[in-house]
Short mmCIF file of C-alpha atoms and ligand atoms in Angstrom, two decimals:
data_model
loop_
_atom_site.label_atom_id
_atom_site.label_comp_id
_atom_site.label_asym_id
_atom_site.label_seq_id
_atom_site.Cartn_x
_atom_site.Cartn_y
_atom_site.Cartn_z
CA MET A 23 -0.08 23.67 -25.50
CA ASN A 24 1.34 21.36 -27.58
CA MET A 25 -0.16 17.92 -28.37
CA LEU A 26 1.45 15.65 -25.94
CA ALA A 27 0.54 17.96 -23.01
CA LYS A 28 -2.79 18.05 -24.44
CA SER A 29 -3.48 14.37 -24.53
CA PHE A 30 -1.76 13.97 -21.20
CA ASP A 31 -4.24 16.61 -19.62
CA ALA A 32 -7.10 14.52 -21.05
CA VAL A 33 -5.96 11.49 -19.72
CA ALA A 34 -5.68 13.01 -16.23
CA THR A 35 -9.18 14.43 -16.28
CA ALA A 36 -10.89 11.45 -17.99
CA PRO A 37 -13.16 9.56 -15.51
CA VAL A 38 -11.94 6.12 -14.44
CA ILE A 39 -15.52 4.61 -15.21
CA SER A 40 -17.76 5.71 -17.65
CA LEU A 41 -21.11 4.08 -18.45
CA ARG A 42 -23.46 5.56 -21.09
CA GLY A 43 -26.67 4.09 -21.89
CA VAL A 44 -25.96 0.44 -20.56
CA ARG A 45 -28.63 -2.13 -20.82
CA LYS A 46 -28.70 -5.58 -19.53
CA LYS A 47 -31.66 -8.26 -19.81
CA PHE A 48 -31.88 -11.78 -18.54
CA GLY A 49 -34.48 -13.46 -20.48
CA GLY A 50 -37.34 -11.14 -20.29
CA HIS A 51 -36.14 -9.39 -17.43
CA LEU A 52 -34.47 -5.76 -18.03
CA VAL A 53 -32.16 -5.68 -14.96
CA VAL A 54 -30.26 -2.72 -16.10
CA ASP A 55 -32.28 0.02 -17.78
CA ASN A 56 -30.38 2.88 -19.61
CA LEU A 57 -27.92 3.31 -16.83
CA SER A 58 -25.22 6.12 -17.26
CA PHE A 59 -22.81 7.34 -14.68
CA ASN A 60 -19.05 8.38 -14.28
CA VAL A 61 -16.32 7.82 -11.52
CA GLY A 62 -13.91 10.40 -11.72
CA ARG A 63 -10.05 9.82 -10.73
CA GLY A 64 -9.55 9.48 -6.85
CA GLU A 65 -13.27 9.56 -6.27
CA ILE A 66 -15.06 7.05 -3.59
CA VAL A 67 -18.44 6.60 -5.12
CA THR A 68 -21.13 4.39 -3.67
CA LEU A 69 -23.86 2.55 -5.71
CA LEU A 70 -26.52 2.12 -3.29
CA GLY A 71 -29.65 0.07 -3.53
CA ARG A 72 -31.91 -2.83 -2.17
CA THR A 73 -31.34 -6.39 -3.36
CA GLY A 74 -32.26 -7.16 -6.60
CA ALA A 75 -31.72 -3.61 -7.85
CA GLY A 76 -29.05 -4.73 -10.21
CA LYS A 77 -25.84 -3.56 -8.43
CA THR A 78 -23.74 -6.79 -8.86
CA THR A 79 -24.81 -7.07 -12.62
CA VAL A 80 -23.45 -3.67 -13.04
CA LEU A 81 -20.38 -4.47 -11.15
CA ASN A 82 -19.92 -7.69 -13.58
CA ILE A 83 -20.09 -5.29 -16.45
CA ILE A 84 -17.57 -3.02 -15.11
CA MET A 85 -15.18 -5.85 -14.38
CA GLY A 86 -15.59 -7.14 -17.94
CA THR A 87 -16.85 -10.53 -16.58
CA MET A 88 -20.33 -9.74 -18.38
CA ARG A 89 -21.11 -7.96 -21.60
CA ALA A 90 -23.77 -5.07 -21.68
CA ASP A 91 -26.56 -5.61 -24.21
CA ALA A 92 -26.08 -2.20 -25.02
CA GLY A 93 -24.35 1.12 -24.44
CA ALA A 94 -20.68 2.24 -24.00
CA VAL A 95 -18.50 0.94 -21.14
CA SER A 96 -15.08 2.32 -20.41
CA VAL A 97 -12.71 1.55 -17.48
CA ALA A 98 -9.36 2.88 -17.15
CA GLY A 99 -9.48 3.89 -21.00
CA ALA A 100 -10.58 0.48 -22.11
CA ASP A 101 -13.67 -1.81 -22.84
CA PRO A 102 -13.57 -4.18 -19.81
CA TYR A 103 -15.38 -6.86 -21.75
CA GLY A 104 -13.70 -6.58 -25.30
CA GLU A 105 -10.18 -5.56 -23.88
CA PHE A 106 -10.34 -7.83 -20.73
CA LYS A 107 -6.40 -8.35 -20.64
CA SER A 108 -5.57 -4.69 -20.47
CA LEU A 109 -7.30 -4.31 -17.02
CA LYS A 110 -4.69 -6.79 -15.52
CA GLY A 111 -3.18 -5.33 -12.26
CA LYS A 112 -5.42 -2.00 -12.83
CA LEU A 113 -8.36 -3.16 -11.04
CA ALA A 114 -9.02 -4.88 -7.70
CA VAL A 115 -12.04 -6.52 -6.29
CA ALA A 116 -13.24 -7.46 -2.93
CA PHE A 117 -16.36 -9.41 -2.19
CA GLN A 118 -19.03 -9.82 0.57
CA THR A 119 -17.08 -13.07 1.64
CA ASP A 120 -13.58 -12.67 2.16
CA ARG A 121 -12.33 -15.58 -0.37
CA LEU A 122 -9.12 -16.29 1.22
CA LEU A 123 -7.32 -19.53 0.41
CA PRO A 124 -7.58 -21.17 3.95
CA TRP A 125 -4.16 -23.22 3.66
CA ARG A 126 -2.27 -19.98 3.07
CA THR A 127 -1.26 -17.44 5.82
CA ALA A 128 -2.53 -13.82 5.92
CA VAL A 129 0.54 -12.71 4.27
CA GLU A 130 0.33 -15.35 1.55
CA ASN A 131 -3.20 -14.33 0.97
CA ALA A 132 -2.53 -10.65 0.79
CA GLU A 133 0.59 -11.24 -1.64
CA LEU A 134 -1.32 -13.66 -4.04
CA GLY A 135 -2.19 -10.90 -6.56
CA LEU A 136 1.13 -9.71 -6.88
CA LEU A 137 2.78 -13.12 -7.45
CA ILE A 138 -0.10 -13.56 -10.11
CA LEU A 139 1.04 -10.45 -11.65
CA GLY A 140 4.67 -11.85 -11.83
CA ILE A 141 6.17 -9.53 -9.05
CA ASP A 142 9.29 -10.75 -7.57
CA ARG A 143 8.58 -12.83 -4.40
CA LYS A 144 10.69 -10.60 -1.95
CA ILE A 145 9.18 -7.45 -3.43
CA ALA A 146 5.54 -8.97 -3.12
CA ARG A 147 6.20 -9.97 0.29
CA ALA A 148 7.43 -6.53 1.71
CA LYS A 149 4.32 -4.97 -0.13
CA ALA A 150 1.99 -7.43 1.51
CA ILE A 151 3.26 -7.08 5.03
CA GLU A 152 2.90 -3.15 4.59
CA CYS A 153 -0.65 -3.53 3.36
CA LEU A 154 -1.63 -5.67 6.28
CA ALA A 155 -0.19 -3.07 8.51
CA SER A 156 -2.38 -0.21 6.92
CA VAL A 157 -5.43 -2.04 7.75
CA ASN A 158 -4.19 -2.82 11.26
CA LEU A 159 -3.16 -6.47 11.03
CA ALA A 160 0.55 -5.96 11.87
CA GLY A 161 1.43 -8.94 13.87
CA SER A 162 -0.99 -11.38 12.34
CA GLU A 163 0.93 -11.91 9.22
CA HIS A 164 1.48 -15.50 9.70
CA LYS A 165 -2.02 -16.44 10.91
CA ARG A 166 -4.33 -18.77 8.84
CA PRO A 167 -7.67 -17.47 8.23
CA HIS A 168 -9.42 -20.02 10.78
CA GLU A 169 -7.48 -18.22 13.43
CA LEU A 170 -8.79 -14.92 12.51
CA SER A 171 -11.93 -13.21 13.10
CA GLY A 172 -14.48 -12.61 10.33
CA GLY A 173 -13.40 -8.76 10.41
CA MET A 174 -9.67 -9.60 10.41
CA ARG A 175 -10.29 -12.10 7.27
CA GLN A 176 -12.19 -9.18 5.55
CA ARG A 177 -9.04 -6.95 6.37
CA VAL A 178 -6.97 -9.59 4.69
CA SER A 179 -8.75 -9.48 1.56
CA LEU A 180 -8.80 -5.49 1.35
CA ALA A 181 -5.01 -5.68 1.77
CA ARG A 182 -5.04 -8.15 -0.94
CA ALA A 183 -6.87 -5.55 -3.04
CA LEU A 184 -4.68 -2.79 -1.94
CA ALA A 185 -1.60 -4.53 -2.56
CA VAL A 186 -1.66 -4.86 -6.47
CA ASP A 187 -1.84 -1.04 -6.21
CA PRO A 188 -4.61 -0.71 -8.65
CA GLU A 189 -5.87 2.39 -10.63
CA LEU A 190 -9.46 1.16 -9.28
CA ILE A 191 -10.95 -0.80 -6.44
CA LEU A 192 -14.27 -2.23 -6.63
CA LEU A 193 -16.12 -3.60 -3.48
CA ASP A 194 -19.28 -5.58 -3.49
CA GLU A 195 -21.01 -5.57 0.03
CA SER A 196 -17.56 -6.00 1.44
CA PHE A 197 -18.82 -4.76 4.97
CA SER A 198 -22.29 -6.28 4.96
CA GLN A 199 -21.52 -9.60 6.53
CA LEU A 200 -20.05 -7.80 9.64
CA ASP A 201 -21.59 -6.58 12.86
CA HIS A 202 -21.98 -2.82 12.95
CA VAL A 203 -19.18 -2.11 15.00
CA THR A 204 -16.49 -4.23 13.14
CA SER A 205 -17.80 -2.82 9.74
CA ARG A 206 -17.43 0.69 11.08
CA SER A 207 -13.73 0.37 12.17
CA LEU A 208 -13.15 -1.37 8.68
CA ARG A 209 -14.70 1.09 6.53
CA ALA A 210 -12.71 3.82 8.65
CA ASP A 211 -9.31 1.96 7.93
CA PHE A 212 -10.13 1.12 4.33
CA CYS A 213 -11.00 4.62 3.54
CA LYS A 214 -8.06 6.29 5.17
CA VAL A 215 -5.68 3.96 3.19
CA ALA A 216 -7.52 4.68 0.13
CA ARG A 217 -7.82 8.53 0.29
CA GLN A 218 -4.13 8.37 1.18
CA PHE A 219 -3.23 6.70 -2.08
CA GLY A 220 -5.73 8.63 -4.10
CA LYS A 221 -7.61 5.20 -5.09
CA THR A 222 -10.43 5.49 -7.14
CA CYS A 223 -13.08 3.14 -5.35
CA LEU A 224 -16.62 2.38 -6.37
CA ILE A 225 -18.32 0.73 -3.31
CA VAL A 226 -21.76 -1.43 -3.89
CA THR A 227 -23.68 -1.84 -1.03
CA HIS A 228 -27.50 -1.99 0.27
CA ARG A 229 -26.45 -0.27 3.84
CA ILE A 230 -27.01 3.33 3.89
CA ASP A 231 -23.98 3.63 6.59
CA ASP A 232 -21.46 2.60 4.18
CA ALA A 233 -22.37 5.49 1.97
CA LEU A 234 -22.75 8.01 4.49
CA GLU A 235 -19.17 7.04 6.06
CA MET A 236 -17.15 6.56 3.13
CA ALA A 237 -18.43 8.01 -0.22
CA ASP A 238 -17.81 11.32 -1.82
CA ARG A 239 -20.84 10.74 -3.56
CA VAL A 240 -23.78 8.50 -3.64
CA ILE A 241 -25.66 7.08 -6.50
CA VAL A 242 -29.20 5.46 -5.43
CA LEU A 243 -30.19 2.84 -7.55
CA GLY A 244 -33.91 1.62 -7.88
CA PRO A 245 -35.49 -1.48 -9.63
CA GLY A 246 -33.68 -1.66 -13.28
CA ALA A 247 -30.70 -0.22 -11.82
CA ARG A 248 -32.26 3.58 -12.45
CA ILE A 249 -30.86 6.40 -10.77
CA MET A 250 -33.40 7.38 -8.07
CA LEU A 251 -30.88 10.07 -6.37
CA GLU A 252 -27.45 11.31 -6.81
CA MET A 253 -25.59 13.56 -4.44
CA PRO A 254 -22.34 14.45 -2.93
CA LEU A 255 -21.46 13.31 0.47
CA ALA A 256 -18.40 14.75 1.44
CA GLU A 257 -19.95 17.57 3.90
CA ALA A 258 -22.18 14.65 5.19
CA ARG A 259 -19.27 12.82 6.44
CA LEU A 260 -17.95 15.88 8.47
CA ASN A 261 -21.12 17.08 9.87
CA GLU A 262 -23.58 15.02 11.87
CA GLN A 263 -26.64 17.18 10.99
CA THR A 264 -26.03 17.33 7.20
CA ARG A 265 -25.42 13.35 7.58
CA GLU A 266 -28.94 12.79 9.08
CA GLN A 267 -30.49 14.93 6.14
CA CYS A 268 -28.72 13.14 3.62
CA ARG A 269 -29.82 9.73 5.27
CA ALA A 270 -33.50 10.88 5.21
CA GLN A 271 -33.28 11.79 1.51
CA ILE A 272 -31.41 8.29 0.69
CA GLU A 273 -34.26 6.52 2.56
CA THR A 274 -37.14 8.18 0.79
CA ALA A 275 -35.35 7.57 -2.58
CA LEU A 276 -34.59 4.08 -1.65
CA GLY A 277 -38.41 3.91 -0.70
CA GLY A 278 -38.07 3.13 3.09
CA HIS A 279 -35.74 1.60 5.62
CA ASN A 280 -33.78 -1.36 4.52
CA GLU A 281 -30.56 -1.41 6.56
CA ASP A 282 -31.21 -5.09 7.98
CA ASP A 283 -32.04 -7.20 5.09
CA ASN A 284 -29.18 -9.57 3.98
CA ASN A 285 -27.74 -8.39 0.77
N1 ADP B 306 -26.93 -14.49 -14.47
C1 ADP B 306 -28.21 -14.15 -14.02
N2 ADP B 306 -29.03 -14.66 -14.78
C2 ADP B 306 -30.40 -14.53 -14.54
N3 ADP B 306 -30.66 -13.50 -13.69
C3 ADP B 306 -29.96 -12.85 -12.91
C4 ADP B 306 -28.58 -13.11 -13.25
N4 ADP B 306 -27.82 -12.31 -12.48
C5 ADP B 306 -28.62 -11.47 -11.91
N5 ADP B 306 -29.72 -11.78 -11.98
C6 ADP B 306 -31.11 -11.26 -11.57
O1 ADP B 306 -31.02 -9.84 -11.98
C7 ADP B 306 -31.66 -9.33 -10.88
C8 ADP B 306 -30.63 -8.11 -10.13
O2 ADP B 306 -29.60 -9.16 -9.57
P1 ADP B 306 -28.23 -8.41 -9.09
O3 ADP B 306 -27.42 -7.64 -10.03
O4 ADP B 306 -27.64 -9.51 -8.21
O5 ADP B 306 -28.73 -7.48 -7.99
P2 ADP B 306 -28.36 -6.55 -6.63
O6 ADP B 306 -26.67 -6.98 -6.60
O7 ADP B 306 -28.56 -5.45 -6.66
O8 ADP B 306 -28.80 -7.52 -5.29
C9 ADP B 306 -31.85 -10.07 -9.89
O9 ADP B 306 -33.39 -10.06 -10.17
C10 ADP B 306 -31.52 -11.40 -10.18
O10 ADP B 306 -32.39 -12.67 -9.89
MG1 MG B 307 -25.27 -7.92 -5.29
#
């Protein structure tokens, strides 16, 4: 194998996210205590934990909006904090609330990331329309956020994340404010698109169903973002009996049932 092929191979198999011994303290409070995990290319991983476990802090460190006190962080081959600009266009994020601009229509919101990246207006518009259709919003392109239901607004926000064709998609409690029926159909549609395009996804949530219905693998975090359990879930998505066994294991790792606290 020549040198070029070798380095190409290394890039193809390198994890998209790698955390090694990450720590973060706020005042005297150790919020992330020695956390290490990888997310491979095309993998959908859920970080599951109760409120206060440190999930959003971990996500901020991965996005490069917060610096870890110690440890090594690599995202798409770069240090997200030190080389923040190199991640431009490679990473998209959707949050618990849709964060849409109320004066822009669905399609104008969905194309926003592309326009910020300097993509030609016509190309951006076509891509945004395609992404809205992929999350089942064809026909609602020209509605403003106040004319859409909560579930539909969250679909626009996911279309906006997908539109930039990022290497990595991060979701922070994106399904948590929706009722169970709405969030189930949104989870299914999002995963279908993410898998179709081989997107790497890290989904942060406190809801066990988010993990069981979407993830290839779950990492359960306890206080201090300590890993309580890590297990594959591909089988659980297909087989109901396995799913219920996994649910029981996850509930034990979380220390009891917590589906309905607020985030
Ligand atoms: N900027 C900050 N300054 C001080 N404490 C913070 C800050 N951000 C989060 N925390 C604290 O860190 C802990 C974990 O918060 P967070 O990462 O938001 O957890 P989760 O997303 O799992 O609910 C909480 O106790 C929270 O109060
Ligand atoms: Mg959070």
